[in-house]
Amino acid sequence: FAGSFAIGLALGTDDETVAGVALLVGAGIWAVAWHDLAHWLLGRIVGIRFTWYFLTGPLPPRPGLKIDYASYLRTEPMGRAWMHAAGAIATKLAPFTALAFWPATGAPAWAAWALLGIAAFMIGTDLVFSVRSGDWRKVRRERRVARTQASGA
């Protein structure tokens, strides 16, 4: 809700700077909020349950979801892979979604470039870090499990 409020502010203000900052704030809020929401939504679709939502930290505090491990293991590996990928994809979509509103605002060009920079930074950190220790590592792991099961090994 707060991200949508920020985008609404960007659309409704006549102040260029406020519009630009509001777009950035909206993208940031959406990136954080959509991540776990996407995990939860795709997880529920494929049969994974979650036991609670929490904040982890210490700084910066980040939201997280506790997976019901029994339901996780009962879910097909590709379903688990899609659940892990959903959060990562949703996070990367946030700055592009905010950027889609940019032409309708009075925000200056720096706001659009900043949104593109944020998106590039997020994608870059995924390529460098997430493939080793984050969601994309889990996607790769579950895809390997699916291939192993399919080959009958």
JSON list of C-alpha atoms in Angstrom, two decimals:
[
{"chain": "A", "resi": 1, "resn": "PHE", "atom": "CA", "xyz": [0.00, 0.00, 0.00]},
{"chain": "A", "resi": 2, "resn": "ALA", "atom": "CA", "xyz": [2.77, 2.45, 0.90]},
{"chain": "A", "resi": 3, "resn": "GLY", "atom": "CA", "xyz": [4.50, 1.88, -2.46]},
{"chain": "A", "resi": 4, "resn": "SER", "atom": "CA", "xyz": [1.28, 2.63, -4.32]},
{"chain": "A", "resi": 5, "resn": "PHE", "atom": "CA", "xyz": [0.80, 5.75, -2.19]},
{"chain": "A", "resi": 6, "resn": "ALA", "atom": "CA", "xyz": [4.29, 6.92, -3.20]},
{"chain": "A", "resi": 7, "resn": "ILE", "atom": "CA", "xyz": [3.55, 6.34, -6.88]},
{"chain": "A", "resi": 8, "resn": "GLY", "atom": "CA", "xyz": [0.23, 8.17, -6.46]},
{"chain": "A", "resi": 9, "resn": "LEU", "atom": "CA", "xyz": [2.12, 11.08, -4.94]},
{"chain": "A", "resi": 10, "resn": "ALA", "atom": "CA", "xyz": [4.49, 11.07, -7.93]},
{"chain": "A", "resi": 11, "resn": "LEU", "atom": "CA", "xyz": [1.49, 11.21, -10.25]},
{"chain": "A", "resi": 12, "resn": "GLY", "atom": "CA", "xyz": [-0.32, 13.89, -8.29]},
{"chain": "A", "resi": 13, "resn": "THR", "atom": "CA", "xyz": [2.37, 16.42, -7.44]},
{"chain": "A", "resi": 14, "resn": "ASP", "atom": "CA", "xyz": [3.52, 19.35, -9.52]},
{"chain": "A", "resi": 15, "resn": "ASP", "atom": "CA", "xyz": [6.93, 19.34, -7.85]},
{"chain": "A", "resi": 16, "resn": "GLU", "atom": "CA", "xyz": [9.45, 17.55, -10.11]},
{"chain": "A", "resi": 17, "resn": "THR", "atom": "CA", "xyz": [11.79, 16.63, -7.28]},
{"chain": "A", "resi": 18, "resn": "VAL", "atom": "CA", "xyz": [9.01, 15.23, -5.11]},
{"chain": "A", "resi": 19, "resn": "ALA", "atom": "CA", "xyz": [7.73, 13.21, -8.07]},
{"chain": "A", "resi": 20, "resn": "GLY", "atom": "CA", "xyz": [11.20, 11.78, -8.75]},
{"chain": "A", "resi": 21, "resn": "VAL", "atom": "CA", "xyz": [11.87, 10.89, -5.13]},
{"chain": "A", "resi": 22, "resn": "ALA", "atom": "CA", "xyz": [8.38, 9.40, -4.77]},
{"chain": "A", "resi": 23, "resn": "LEU", "atom": "CA", "xyz": [9.00, 7.13, -7.77]},
{"chain": "A", "resi": 24, "resn": "LEU", "atom": "CA", "xyz": [12.24, 5.90, -6.18]},
{"chain": "A", "resi": 25, "resn": "VAL", "atom": "CA", "xyz": [10.60, 5.38, -2.80]},
{"chain": "A", "resi": 26, "resn": "GLY", "atom": "CA", "xyz": [7.69, 3.53, -4.41]},
{"chain": "A", "resi": 27, "resn": "ALA", "atom": "CA", "xyz": [10.06, 1.24, -6.30]},
{"chain": "A", "resi": 28, "resn": "GLY", "atom": "CA", "xyz": [12.02, 0.51, -3.14]},
{"chain": "A", "resi": 29, "resn": "ILE", "atom": "CA", "xyz": [8.94, -0.29, -1.10]},
{"chain": "A", "resi": 30, "resn": "TRP", "atom": "CA", "xyz": [7.56, -2.49, -3.85]},
{"chain": "A", "resi": 31, "resn": "ALA", "atom": "CA", "xyz": [10.86, -4.35, -4.21]},
{"chain": "A", "resi": 32, "resn": "VAL", "atom": "CA", "xyz": [10.79, -5.29, -0.53]},
{"chain": "A", "resi": 33, "resn": "ALA", "atom": "CA", "xyz": [7.05, -5.91, -0.26]},
{"chain": "A", "resi": 34, "resn": "TRP", "atom": "CA", "xyz": [6.61, -7.93, -3.45]},
{"chain": "A", "resi": 35, "resn": "HIS", "atom": "CA", "xyz": [9.48, -10.32, -2.73]},
{"chain": "A", "resi": 36, "resn": "ASP", "atom": "CA", "xyz": [7.85, -12.32, 0.05]},
{"chain": "A", "resi": 37, "resn": "LEU", "atom": "CA", "xyz": [4.37, -11.81, -1.37]},
{"chain": "A", "resi": 38, "resn": "ALA", "atom": "CA", "xyz": [5.49, -13.50, -4.60]},
{"chain": "A", "resi": 39, "resn": "HIS", "atom": "CA", "xyz": [7.15, -16.34, -2.66]},
{"chain": "A", "resi": 40, "resn": "TRP", "atom": "CA", "xyz": [3.96, -16.80, -0.65]},
{"chain": "A", "resi": 41, "resn": "LEU", "atom": "CA", "xyz": [1.60, -16.63, -3.66]},
{"chain": "A", "resi": 42, "resn": "LEU", "atom": "CA", "xyz": [3.56, -19.06, -5.84]},
{"chain": "A", "resi": 43, "resn": "GLY", "atom": "CA", "xyz": [4.25, -21.26, -2.85]},
{"chain": "A", "resi": 44, "resn": "ARG", "atom": "CA", "xyz": [0.56, -21.53, -2.03]},
{"chain": "A", "resi": 45, "resn": "ILE", "atom": "CA", "xyz": [-0.27, -22.25, -5.69]},
{"chain": "A", "resi": 46, "resn": "VAL", "atom": "CA", "xyz": [2.17, -25.20, -5.77]},
{"chain": "A", "resi": 47, "resn": "GLY", "atom": "CA", "xyz": [1.19, -26.47, -2.31]},
{"chain": "A", "resi": 48, "resn": "ILE", "atom": "CA", "xyz": [3.78, -24.97, 0.02]},
{"chain": "A", "resi": 49, "resn": "ARG", "atom": "CA", "xyz": [2.50, -23.62, 3.31]},
{"chain": "A", "resi": 50, "resn": "PHE", "atom": "CA", "xyz": [4.14, -20.98, 5.46]},
{"chain": "A", "resi": 51, "resn": "THR", "atom": "CA", "xyz": [4.07, -20.82, 9.23]},
{"chain": "A", "resi": 52, "resn": "TRP", "atom": "CA", "xyz": [4.82, -17.13, 9.87]},
{"chain": "A", "resi": 53, "resn": "TYR", "atom": "CA", "xyz": [6.07, -13.83, 8.54]},
{"chain": "A", "resi": 54, "resn": "PHE", "atom": "CA", "xyz": [8.95, -12.17, 10.38]},
{"chain": "A", "resi": 55, "resn": "LEU", "atom": "CA", "xyz": [11.58, -9.47, 10.26]},
{"chain": "A", "resi": 56, "resn": "THR", "atom": "CA", "xyz": [15.22, -10.52, 10.19]},
{"chain": "A", "resi": 57, "resn": "GLY", "atom": "CA", "xyz": [18.16, -8.29, 10.81]},
{"chain": "A", "resi": 58, "resn": "PRO", "atom": "CA", "xyz": [19.97, -6.72, 12.50]},
{"chain": "A", "resi": 59, "resn": "LEU", "atom": "CA", "xyz": [20.38, -3.96, 9.91]},
{"chain": "A", "resi": 60, "resn": "PRO", "atom": "CA", "xyz": [18.69, -3.46, 7.66]},
{"chain": "A", "resi": 61, "resn": "PRO", "atom": "CA", "xyz": [15.70, -5.43, 8.93]},
{"chain": "A", "resi": 62, "resn": "ARG", "atom": "CA", "xyz": [14.31, -7.54, 6.11]},
{"chain": "A", "resi": 63, "resn": "PRO", "atom": "CA", "xyz": [11.01, -9.39, 5.94]},
{"chain": "A", "resi": 64, "resn": "GLY", "atom": "CA", "xyz": [11.03, -13.16, 5.66]},
{"chain": "A", "resi": 65, "resn": "LEU", "atom": "CA", "xyz": [8.69, -16.13, 5.48]},
{"chain": "A", "resi": 66, "resn": "LYS", "atom": "CA", "xyz": [9.06, -19.32, 7.47]},
{"chain": "A", "resi": 67, "resn": "ILE", "atom": "CA", "xyz": [8.31, -22.30, 5.25]},
{"chain": "A", "resi": 68, "resn": "ASP", "atom": "CA", "xyz": [6.39, -25.31, 6.54]},
{"chain": "A", "resi": 69, "resn": "TYR", "atom": "CA", "xyz": [9.15, -27.77, 5.66]},
{"chain": "A", "resi": 70, "resn": "ALA", "atom": "CA", "xyz": [6.88, -30.84, 5.41]},
{"chain": "A", "resi": 71, "resn": "SER", "atom": "CA", "xyz": [4.74, -29.15, 2.74]},
{"chain": "A", "resi": 72, "resn": "TYR", "atom": "CA", "xyz": [7.92, -27.94, 1.02]},
{"chain": "A", "resi": 73, "resn": "LEU", "atom": "CA", "xyz": [9.23, -31.50, 0.71]},
{"chain": "A", "resi": 74, "resn": "ARG", "atom": "CA", "xyz": [5.87, -32.81, -0.55]},
{"chain": "A", "resi": 75, "resn": "THR", "atom": "CA", "xyz": [5.93, -30.25, -3.38]},
{"chain": "A", "resi": 76, "resn": "GLU", "atom": "CA", "xyz": [7.47, -31.22, -6.72]},
{"chain": "A", "resi": 77, "resn": "PRO", "atom": "CA", "xyz": [10.99, -29.82, -7.19]},
{"chain": "A", "resi": 78, "resn": "MET", "atom": "CA", "xyz": [9.99, -27.57, -10.11]},
{"chain": "A", "resi": 79, "resn": "GLY", "atom": "CA", "xyz": [7.21, -26.10, -7.97]},
{"chain": "A", "resi": 80, "resn": "ARG", "atom": "CA", "xyz": [9.76, -25.37, -5.28]},
{"chain": "A", "resi": 81, "resn": "ALA", "atom": "CA", "xyz": [12.06, -23.83, -7.89]},
{"chain": "A", "resi": 82, "resn": "TRP", "atom": "CA", "xyz": [9.30, -21.54, -9.14]},
{"chain": "A", "resi": 83, "resn": "MET", "atom": "CA", "xyz": [8.48, -20.51, -5.57]},
{"chain": "A", "resi": 84, "resn": "HIS", "atom": "CA", "xyz": [12.10, -19.47, -5.02]},
{"chain": "A", "resi": 85, "resn": "ALA", "atom": "CA", "xyz": [12.29, -17.70, -8.40]},
{"chain": "A", "resi": 86, "resn": "ALA", "atom": "CA", "xyz": [9.05, -15.79, -7.83]},
{"chain": "A", "resi": 87, "resn": "GLY", "atom": "CA", "xyz": [10.47, -13.58, -5.09]},
{"chain": "A", "resi": 88, "resn": "ALA", "atom": "CA", "xyz": [13.60, -12.76, -7.04]},
{"chain": "A", "resi": 89, "resn": "ILE", "atom": "CA", "xyz": [11.63, -11.94, -10.19]},
{"chain": "A", "resi": 90, "resn": "ALA", "atom": "CA", "xyz": [9.09, -9.80, -8.33]},
{"chain": "A", "resi": 91, "resn": "THR", "atom": "CA", "xyz": [11.87, -7.78, -6.72]},
{"chain": "A", "resi": 92, "resn": "LYS", "atom": "CA", "xyz": [13.43, -7.03, -10.11]},
{"chain": "A", "resi": 93, "resn": "LEU", "atom": "CA", "xyz": [10.06, -6.03, -11.58]},
{"chain": "A", "resi": 94, "resn": "ALA", "atom": "CA", "xyz": [9.48, -3.31, -8.97]},
{"chain": "A", "resi": 95, "resn": "PRO", "atom": "CA", "xyz": [11.77, -0.60, -10.42]},
{"chain": "A", "resi": 96, "resn": "PHE", "atom": "CA", "xyz": [10.55, -1.35, -13.95]},
{"chain": "A", "resi": 97, "resn": "THR", "atom": "CA", "xyz": [6.94, -1.04, -12.77]},
{"chain": "A", "resi": 98, "resn": "ALA", "atom": "CA", "xyz": [7.69, 2.32, -11.16]},
{"chain": "A", "resi": 99, "resn": "LEU", "atom": "CA", "xyz": [9.50, 3.35, -14.35]},
{"chain": "A", "resi": 100, "resn": "ALA", "atom": "CA", "xyz": [6.32, 2.60, -16.33]},
{"chain": "A", "resi": 101, "resn": "PHE", "atom": "CA", "xyz": [4.64, 5.42, -14.37]},
{"chain": "A", "resi": 102, "resn": "TRP", "atom": "CA", "xyz": [7.47, 7.88, -15.00]},
{"chain": "A", "resi": 103, "resn": "PRO", "atom": "CA", "xyz": [6.12, 9.32, -18.30]},
{"chain": "A", "resi": 104, "resn": "ALA", "atom": "CA", "xyz": [2.82, 10.19, -16.60]},
{"chain": "A", "resi": 105, "resn": "THR", "atom": "CA", "xyz": [4.58, 12.14, -13.85]},
{"chain": "A", "resi": 106, "resn": "GLY", "atom": "CA", "xyz": [6.43, 15.42, -13.93]},
{"chain": "A", "resi": 107, "resn": "ALA", "atom": "CA", "xyz": [9.52, 13.65, -12.60]},
{"chain": "A", "resi": 108, "resn": "PRO", "atom": "CA", "xyz": [12.84, 14.65, -14.17]},
{"chain": "A", "resi": 109, "resn": "ALA", "atom": "CA", "xyz": [14.95, 12.34, -16.31]},
{"chain": "A", "resi": 110, "resn": "TRP", "atom": "CA", "xyz": [17.29, 11.57, -13.40]},
{"chain": "A", "resi": 111, "resn": "ALA", "atom": "CA", "xyz": [14.45, 9.65, -11.75]},
{"chain": "A", "resi": 112, "resn": "ALA", "atom": "CA", "xyz": [14.09, 7.36, -14.77]},
{"chain": "A", "resi": 113, "resn": "TRP", "atom": "CA", "xyz": [17.85, 6.86, -14.96]},
{"chain": "A", "resi": 114, "resn": "ALA", "atom": "CA", "xyz": [17.96, 6.14, -11.21]},
{"chain": "A", "resi": 115, "resn": "LEU", "atom": "CA", "xyz": [15.22, 3.51, -11.57]},
{"chain": "A", "resi": 116, "resn": "LEU", "atom": "CA", "xyz": [17.15, 1.88, -14.41]},
{"chain": "A", "resi": 117, "resn": "GLY", "atom": "CA", "xyz": [20.30, 2.02, -12.28]},
{"chain": "A", "resi": 118, "resn": "ILE", "atom": "CA", "xyz": [18.52, 0.39, -9.35]},
{"chain": "A", "resi": 119, "resn": "ALA", "atom": "CA", "xyz": [17.20, -2.35, -11.63]},
{"chain": "A", "resi": 120, "resn": "ALA", "atom": "CA", "xyz": [20.67, -2.94, -13.11]},
{"chain": "A", "resi": 121, "resn": "PHE", "atom": "CA", "xyz": [22.18, -3.03, -9.62]},
{"chain": "A", "resi": 122, "resn": "MET", "atom": "CA", "xyz": [19.59, -5.58, -8.46]},
{"chain": "A", "resi": 123, "resn": "ILE", "atom": "CA", "xyz": [20.17, -7.78, -11.48]},
{"chain": "A", "resi": 124, "resn": "GLY", "atom": "CA", "xyz": [23.93, -7.49, -11.02]},
{"chain": "A", "resi": 125, "resn": "THR", "atom": "CA", "xyz": [23.77, -8.50, -7.37]},
{"chain": "A", "resi": 126, "resn": "ASP", "atom": "CA", "xyz": [21.64, -11.48, -8.34]},
{"chain": "A", "resi": 127, "resn": "LEU", "atom": "CA", "xyz": [24.21, -12.53, -10.92]},
{"chain": "A", "resi": 128, "resn": "VAL", "atom": "CA", "xyz": [27.09, -12.17, -8.46]},
{"chain": "A", "resi": 129, "resn": "PHE", "atom": "CA", "xyz": [25.58, -13.20, -5.12]},
{"chain": "A", "resi": 130, "resn": "SER", "atom": "CA", "xyz": [22.17, -14.84, -5.43]},
{"chain": "A", "resi": 131, "resn": "VAL", "atom": "CA", "xyz": [23.43, -17.63, -7.66]},
{"chain": "A", "resi": 132, "resn": "ARG", "atom": "CA", "xyz": [25.76, -18.61, -4.81]},
{"chain": "A", "resi": 133, "resn": "SER", "atom": "CA", "xyz": [23.73, -17.98, -1.68]},
{"chain": "A", "resi": 134, "resn": "GLY", "atom": "CA", "xyz": [20.23, -16.72, -2.47]},
{"chain": "A", "resi": 135, "resn": "ASP", "atom": "CA", "xyz": [17.05, -17.53, -4.30]},
{"chain": "A", "resi": 136, "resn": "TRP", "atom": "CA", "xyz": [18.72, -18.38, -7.61]},
{"chain": "A", "resi": 137, "resn": "ARG", "atom": "CA", "xyz": [20.98, -20.94, -5.87]},
{"chain": "A", "resi": 138, "resn": "LYS", "atom": "CA", "xyz": [17.84, -22.59, -4.53]},
{"chain": "A", "resi": 139, "resn": "VAL", "atom": "CA", "xyz": [16.25, -22.51, -7.99]},
{"chain": "A", "resi": 140, "resn": "ARG", "atom": "CA", "xyz": [19.31, -24.24, -9.44]},
{"chain": "A", "resi": 141, "resn": "ARG", "atom": "CA", "xyz": [19.31, -26.81, -6.61]},
{"chain": "A", "resi": 142, "resn": "GLU", "atom": "CA", "xyz": [15.64, -27.68, -7.12]},
{"chain": "A", "resi": 143, "resn": "ARG", "atom": "CA", "xyz": [16.05, -27.90, -10.90]},
{"chain": "A", "resi": 144, "resn": "ARG", "atom": "CA", "xyz": [18.93, -30.37, -10.35]},
{"chain": "A", "resi": 145, "resn": "VAL", "atom": "CA", "xyz": [16.68, -32.42, -8.08]},
{"chain": "A", "resi": 146, "resn": "ALA", "atom": "CA", "xyz": [13.95, -32.39, -10.75]},
{"chain": "A", "resi": 147, "resn": "ARG", "atom": "CA", "xyz": [16.40, -33.53, -13.45]},
{"chain": "A", "resi": 148, "resn": "THR", "atom": "CA", "xyz": [17.71, -36.30, -11.18]},
{"chain": "A", "resi": 149, "resn": "GLN", "atom": "CA", "xyz": [14.17, -37.50, -10.47]},
{"chain": "A", "resi": 150, "resn": "ALA", "atom": "CA", "xyz": [13.25, -37.37, -14.15]},
{"chain": "A", "resi": 151, "resn": "SER", "atom": "CA", "xyz": [16.28, -39.45, -15.11]},
{"chain": "A", "resi": 152, "resn": "GLY", "atom": "CA", "xyz": [15.36, -42.08, -12.54]},
{"chain": "A", "resi": 153, "resn": "ALA", "atom": "CA", "xyz": [18.71, -41.85, -10.76]}
]
